[in-house]
mmCIF file of C-alpha atoms in Angstrom:
data_model
loop_
_atom_site.group_PDB
_atom_site.id
_atom_site.type_symbol
_atom_site.label_atom_id
_atom_site.label_comp_id
_atom_site.label_asym_id
_atom_site.label_seq_id
_atom_site.Cartn_x
_atom_site.Cartn_y
_atom_site.Cartn_z
ATOM 1 C CA UNK A 226 12.930 41.091 0.231
ATOM 2 C CA UNK A 227 10.495 43.938 0.989
ATOM 3 C CA UNK A 228 7.000 44.051 -0.555
ATOM 4 C CA UNK A 229 5.162 47.153 -1.767
ATOM 5 C CA UNK A 230 3.437 47.624 1.584
ATOM 6 C CA UNK A 231 6.767 47.684 3.403
ATOM 7 C CA UNK A 232 6.450 44.201 4.877
ATOM 8 C CA UNK A 233 9.084 41.562 4.261
ATOM 9 C CA UNK A 234 8.274 38.632 2.050
ATOM 10 C CA UNK A 235 8.351 35.281 3.855
ATOM 11 C CA UNK A 236 11.485 33.195 3.285
ATOM 12 C CA UNK A 237 9.508 30.607 1.362
ATOM 13 C CA UNK A 238 8.189 33.118 -1.222
ATOM 14 C CA UNK A 239 8.193 31.422 -4.646
ATOM 15 C CA UNK A 240 9.214 28.082 -3.142
ATOM 16 C CA UNK A 241 6.142 26.241 -4.393
ATOM 17 C CA UNK A 242 6.628 27.311 -7.984
ATOM 18 C CA UNK A 243 10.340 26.500 -7.864
ATOM 19 C CA UNK A 244 9.612 23.046 -6.453
ATOM 20 C CA UNK A 245 6.945 22.348 -9.080
ATOM 21 C CA UNK A 246 9.336 23.434 -11.823
ATOM 22 C CA UNK A 247 12.101 21.169 -10.506
ATOM 23 C CA UNK A 248 9.680 18.247 -10.404
ATOM 24 C CA UNK A 249 8.371 18.835 -13.935
ATOM 25 C CA UNK A 250 11.788 19.387 -15.501
ATOM 26 C CA UNK A 251 13.914 16.898 -13.575
ATOM 27 C CA UNK A 252 11.460 14.267 -12.355
ATOM 28 C CA UNK A 253 11.156 12.817 -8.875
ATOM 29 C CA UNK A 254 14.244 10.627 -8.590
ATOM 30 C CA UNK A 255 16.625 13.358 -7.491
ATOM 31 C CA UNK A 256 14.160 14.848 -5.008
ATOM 32 C CA UNK A 257 14.225 13.874 -1.319
ATOM 33 C CA UNK A 258 11.055 12.369 0.116
ATOM 34 C CA UNK A 259 10.139 15.478 2.087
ATOM 35 C CA UNK A 260 10.005 17.540 -1.127
ATOM 36 C CA UNK A 261 7.713 15.039 -2.839
ATOM 37 C CA UNK A 262 5.498 15.144 0.223
ATOM 38 C CA UNK A 263 5.536 18.937 0.092
ATOM 39 C CA UNK A 264 4.199 18.817 -3.478
ATOM 40 C CA UNK A 265 1.296 16.693 -2.268
ATOM 41 C CA UNK A 266 0.631 18.934 0.726
ATOM 42 C CA UNK A 267 0.399 22.027 -1.520
ATOM 43 C CA UNK A 268 -3.056 20.726 -2.536
ATOM 44 C CA UNK A 269 -4.204 20.511 1.070
ATOM 45 C CA UNK A 270 -2.725 23.649 2.640
ATOM 46 C CA UNK A 271 -2.565 27.035 0.940
ATOM 47 C CA UNK A 272 0.112 29.724 1.205
ATOM 48 C CA UNK A 273 2.068 28.624 4.272
ATOM 49 C CA UNK A 274 5.396 26.770 4.260
ATOM 50 C CA UNK A 275 4.564 23.042 4.426
ATOM 51 C CA UNK A 276 8.161 21.784 4.580
ATOM 52 C CA UNK A 277 8.104 21.540 8.422
ATOM 53 C CA UNK A 278 4.890 19.490 8.271
ATOM 54 C CA UNK A 279 6.341 17.197 5.610
ATOM 55 C CA UNK A 280 9.390 16.573 7.782
ATOM 56 C CA UNK A 281 7.255 15.983 10.900
ATOM 57 C CA UNK A 282 5.166 13.405 9.035
ATOM 58 C CA UNK A 283 8.251 11.570 7.801
ATOM 59 C CA UNK A 284 9.812 11.648 11.260
ATOM 60 C CA UNK A 285 6.630 10.182 12.747
ATOM 61 C CA UNK A 286 6.024 7.429 10.179
ATOM 62 C CA UNK A 287 9.467 6.640 8.814
ATOM 63 C CA UNK A 288 9.083 7.094 5.058
ATOM 64 C CA UNK A 289 6.539 7.952 2.374
ATOM 65 C CA UNK A 290 4.987 4.490 2.529
ATOM 66 C CA UNK A 291 4.481 4.867 6.259
ATOM 67 C CA UNK A 292 2.930 8.314 5.850
ATOM 68 C CA UNK A 293 0.551 7.153 3.124
ATOM 69 C CA UNK A 294 -0.516 4.110 5.173
ATOM 70 C CA UNK A 295 -1.109 6.009 8.434
ATOM 71 C CA UNK A 296 -4.648 6.181 9.786
ATOM 72 C CA UNK A 297 -6.609 9.409 10.125
ATOM 73 C CA UNK A 298 -6.212 9.630 13.930
ATOM 74 C CA UNK A 299 -2.464 9.079 13.545
ATOM 75 C CA UNK A 300 -2.159 11.801 10.887
ATOM 76 C CA UNK A 301 -4.246 14.312 12.814
ATOM 77 C CA UNK A 302 -2.019 13.929 15.878
ATOM 78 C CA UNK A 303 0.808 15.545 13.901
ATOM 79 C CA UNK A 304 1.090 19.297 14.420
ATOM 80 C CA UNK A 305 -0.256 21.155 11.384
ATOM 81 C CA UNK A 306 -2.060 18.184 9.820
ATOM 82 C CA UNK A 307 -5.719 18.620 8.860
ATOM 83 C CA UNK A 308 -8.497 16.435 7.407
ATOM 84 C CA UNK A 309 -7.555 17.841 3.984
ATOM 85 C CA UNK A 310 -4.033 16.516 4.483
ATOM 86 C CA UNK A 311 -5.411 13.073 5.283
ATOM 87 C CA UNK A 312 -7.638 13.251 2.184
ATOM 88 C CA UNK A 313 -4.660 13.993 -0.077
ATOM 89 C CA UNK A 314 -2.721 11.086 1.420
ATOM 90 C CA UNK A 315 -5.624 8.678 0.885
ATOM 91 C CA UNK A 316 -5.961 9.898 -2.688
ATOM 92 C CA UNK A 317 -2.272 9.246 -3.339
ATOM 93 C CA UNK A 318 -2.668 5.777 -1.823
ATOM 94 C CA UNK A 319 -5.657 5.027 -4.058
ATOM 95 C CA UNK A 320 -3.698 5.984 -7.187
ATOM 96 C CA UNK A 321 -0.748 3.799 -6.138
ATOM 97 C CA UNK A 322 -2.986 0.816 -5.437
ATOM 98 C CA UNK A 323 -4.960 1.148 -8.676
ATOM 99 C CA UNK A 324 -1.803 1.467 -10.757
ATOM 100 C CA UNK A 325 -0.251 -1.558 -9.063
ATOM 101 C CA UNK A 326 -3.415 -3.606 -9.487
ATOM 102 C CA UNK A 327 -3.604 -2.720 -13.195
ATOM 103 C CA UNK A 328 -0.231 -4.423 -13.688
ATOM 104 C CA UNK A 329 -1.557 -7.623 -12.123
ATOM 105 C CA UNK A 330 -5.148 -8.113 -13.258
ATOM 106 C CA UNK A 331 -5.634 -10.022 -16.522
ATOM 107 C CA UNK A 332 -1.914 -10.839 -16.642
ATOM 108 C CA UNK A 333 -0.246 -14.240 -16.561
ATOM 109 C CA UNK A 334 0.892 -14.521 -12.967
ATOM 110 C CA UNK A 335 4.303 -16.052 -13.691
ATOM 111 C CA UNK A 336 5.286 -13.519 -16.356
ATOM 112 C CA UNK A 337 4.214 -10.652 -14.081
ATOM 113 C CA UNK A 338 5.471 -12.100 -10.776
ATOM 114 C CA UNK A 339 7.683 -9.109 -9.977
ATOM 115 C CA UNK A 340 4.650 -6.847 -10.454
ATOM 116 C CA UNK A 341 2.604 -9.083 -8.147
ATOM 117 C CA UNK A 342 5.247 -8.788 -5.426
ATOM 118 C CA UNK A 343 5.569 -5.037 -5.919
ATOM 119 C CA UNK A 344 1.786 -4.621 -5.747
ATOM 120 C CA UNK A 345 1.575 -6.635 -2.534
ATOM 121 C CA UNK A 346 4.348 -4.584 -0.954
ATOM 122 C CA UNK A 347 2.637 -1.336 -1.929
ATOM 123 C CA UNK A 348 -0.783 -2.324 -0.613
ATOM 124 C CA UNK A 349 0.131 -4.343 2.472
ATOM 125 C CA UNK A 350 3.673 -3.846 3.795
ATOM 126 C CA UNK A 351 2.850 -0.830 5.958
ATOM 127 C CA UNK A 352 -0.600 -1.790 7.224
ATOM 128 C CA UNK A 353 -1.014 -1.632 11.006
ATOM 129 C CA UNK A 354 -3.299 -4.690 11.123
ATOM 130 C CA UNK A 355 -3.276 -8.019 9.311
ATOM 131 C CA UNK A 356 -5.069 -8.265 5.984
ATOM 132 C CA UNK A 357 -5.757 -11.411 3.974
ATOM 133 C CA UNK A 358 -5.999 -11.135 0.183
ATOM 134 C CA UNK A 359 -6.429 -13.678 -2.592
ATOM 135 C CA UNK A 360 -5.446 -13.580 -6.243
ATOM 136 C CA UNK A 361 -7.847 -15.796 -8.195
ATOM 137 C CA UNK A 362 -6.456 -17.409 -11.362
ATOM 138 C CA UNK A 363 -8.020 -19.129 -14.354
ATOM 139 C CA UNK A 364 -6.749 -22.320 -16.022
ATOM 140 C CA UNK A 365 -4.083 -20.351 -17.871
ATOM 141 C CA UNK A 366 -2.833 -18.821 -14.589
ATOM 142 C CA UNK A 367 -4.148 -15.406 -15.567
ATOM 143 C CA UNK A 368 -5.274 -13.247 -12.645
ATOM 144 C CA UNK A 369 -9.043 -12.813 -12.923
ATOM 145 C CA UNK A 370 -9.675 -11.173 -9.541
ATOM 146 C CA UNK A 371 -7.858 -9.622 -6.606
ATOM 147 C CA UNK A 372 -9.904 -9.431 -3.425
ATOM 148 C CA UNK A 373 -9.453 -8.644 0.237
ATOM 149 C CA UNK A 374 -11.069 -11.478 2.167
ATOM 150 C CA UNK A 375 -10.605 -10.323 5.742
ATOM 151 C CA UNK A 376 -8.978 -7.789 8.048
ATOM 152 C CA UNK A 377 -7.914 -8.499 11.593
ATOM 153 C CA UNK A 378 -5.779 -7.264 14.455
ATOM 154 C CA UNK A 379 -2.059 -6.587 14.759
ATOM 155 C CA UNK A 380 -1.296 -10.321 14.926
ATOM 156 C CA UNK A 381 -4.349 -12.211 13.703
ATOM 157 C CA UNK A 382 -6.761 -12.255 10.784
ATOM 158 C CA UNK A 383 -9.769 -14.608 10.687
ATOM 159 C CA UNK A 384 -9.869 -16.758 7.546
ATOM 160 C CA UNK A 385 -12.537 -19.366 6.780
ATOM 161 C CA UNK A 386 -11.465 -22.065 4.291
ATOM 162 C CA UNK A 387 -15.061 -22.778 3.196
ATOM 163 C CA UNK A 388 -15.571 -19.118 2.313
ATOM 164 C CA UNK A 389 -12.326 -19.096 0.321
ATOM 165 C CA UNK A 390 -13.419 -22.202 -1.622
ATOM 166 C CA UNK A 391 -16.923 -20.822 -2.132
ATOM 167 C CA UNK A 392 -15.610 -17.566 -3.561
ATOM 168 C CA UNK A 393 -13.236 -19.425 -5.882
ATOM 169 C CA UNK A 394 -16.199 -21.398 -7.243
ATOM 170 C CA UNK A 395 -18.219 -18.209 -7.747
ATOM 171 C CA UNK A 396 -15.409 -16.774 -9.835
ATOM 172 C CA UNK A 397 -14.762 -20.055 -11.685
ATOM 173 C CA UNK A 398 -11.167 -19.872 -10.504
ATOM 174 C CA UNK A 399 -8.858 -22.821 -11.021
ATOM 175 C CA UNK A 400 -6.051 -21.674 -8.743
ATOM 176 C CA UNK A 401 -5.287 -19.238 -5.928
ATOM 177 C CA UNK A 402 -2.410 -17.262 -4.499
ATOM 178 C CA UNK A 403 -2.933 -16.432 -0.835
ATOM 179 C CA UNK A 404 -1.381 -13.250 0.555
ATOM 180 C CA UNK A 405 -1.326 -11.692 3.978
ATOM 181 C CA UNK A 406 0.886 -9.260 5.863
ATOM 182 C CA UNK A 407 2.657 -9.288 9.207
ATOM 183 C CA UNK A 408 2.478 -5.792 10.771
ATOM 184 C CA UNK A 409 5.438 -6.735 12.976
ATOM 185 C CA UNK A 410 7.554 -6.557 9.824
ATOM 186 C CA UNK A 411 8.821 -10.152 10.160
ATOM 187 C CA UNK A 412 7.382 -12.338 7.358
ATOM 188 C CA UNK A 413 8.298 -15.618 9.053
ATOM 189 C CA UNK A 414 5.229 -17.930 8.936
ATOM 190 C CA UNK A 415 3.698 -18.801 12.291
ATOM 191 C CA UNK A 416 2.349 -22.238 13.155
ATOM 192 C CA UNK A 417 -1.127 -20.775 12.786
ATOM 193 C CA UNK A 418 -0.247 -19.500 9.286
ATOM 194 C CA UNK A 419 0.955 -22.958 8.268
ATOM 195 C CA UNK A 420 -2.099 -24.688 9.730
ATOM 196 C CA UNK A 421 -4.511 -22.227 8.109
ATOM 197 C CA UNK A 422 -2.834 -22.701 4.722
ATOM 198 C CA UNK A 423 -3.195 -26.461 5.034
ATOM 199 C CA UNK A 424 -6.909 -26.152 5.805
ATOM 200 C CA UNK A 425 -7.475 -23.886 2.796
ATOM 201 C CA UNK A 426 -5.550 -26.287 0.552
ATOM 202 C CA UNK A 427 -7.699 -29.177 1.783
ATOM 203 C CA UNK A 428 -10.967 -27.299 1.216
ATOM 204 C CA UNK A 429 -9.927 -26.155 -2.252
ATOM 205 C CA UNK A 430 -8.273 -29.439 -3.199
ATOM 206 C CA UNK A 431 -11.589 -31.236 -2.793
ATOM 207 C CA UNK A 432 -12.902 -28.976 -5.565
ATOM 208 C CA UNK A 433 -9.829 -29.349 -7.818
ATOM 209 C CA UNK A 434 -8.728 -25.796 -7.057
ATOM 210 C CA UNK A 435 -4.968 -25.433 -6.620
ATOM 211 C CA UNK A 436 -3.243 -23.172 -4.097
ATOM 212 C CA UNK A 437 -0.083 -22.096 -5.936
ATOM 213 C CA UNK A 438 1.466 -20.138 -3.101
ATOM 214 C CA UNK A 439 0.943 -18.255 0.133
ATOM 215 C CA UNK A 440 2.992 -15.087 0.469
ATOM 216 C CA UNK A 441 3.553 -13.284 3.755
ATOM 217 C CA UNK A 442 4.463 -9.631 3.322
ATOM 218 C CA UNK A 443 6.803 -8.016 5.844
ATOM 219 C CA UNK A 444 7.992 -4.437 5.969
ATOM 220 C CA UNK A 445 11.099 -4.943 3.830
ATOM 221 C CA UNK A 446 10.803 -8.487 2.482
ATOM 222 C CA UNK A 447 8.366 -11.345 1.994
ATOM 223 C CA UNK A 448 8.201 -15.113 2.456
ATOM 224 C CA UNK A 449 6.855 -17.544 -0.150
ATOM 225 C CA UNK A 450 5.481 -20.813 1.187
ATOM 226 C CA UNK A 451 6.347 -22.517 -2.098
ATOM 227 C CA UNK A 452 9.931 -21.243 -2.166
ATOM 228 C CA UNK A 453 10.289 -22.218 1.505
ATOM 229 C CA UNK A 454 9.053 -25.778 0.849
ATOM 230 C CA UNK A 455 5.889 -25.299 2.928
ATOM 231 C CA UNK A 456 3.635 -26.057 -0.056
#
């Protein structure tokens, strides 16, 4: 189509408004991931067609979860990505984490177990390094706190049983659920994982604090120490 000045309109003319309208009228379920990513990128990049960038990001990181979890250096290596793009991705991640956490905090852990698992997958499954988190529970098994205790490397995270027990006492917690991720994607517990869990259970047991479970989060699944008979 030709504009008033004689120049041809770009092929993507009106695409943003059409995509927004489709999203608002039909929801996100029928939309491919690259279109959802486009909607997010509209806030970071004005006027130009962002579909190629959306597809490059997905090709580089696998899916939306991988894109959202990517680090700033990784994002900026992608052609067309800018610091504003990284900012929008971090903002989307923050919303996802806060919404997932809201379904867990102040809830009975057994009645909201599926939400706990979903929250852990959202926050940890695509991390590039190991992270160790703890859900602290009261006597009624209600989650009173969710805290990251340590971050590590691609295959190790330092955890100190005394510090875990000390923090549980500070929060007046009666029980814990330990959670960490395996960036390799395989949630199979290592010997070090099993030994570390035993040391935490011993430190907490001396204070009458129960370790209900230790979950290892992989890319597509997770392992429960309790379900596996390791606790």
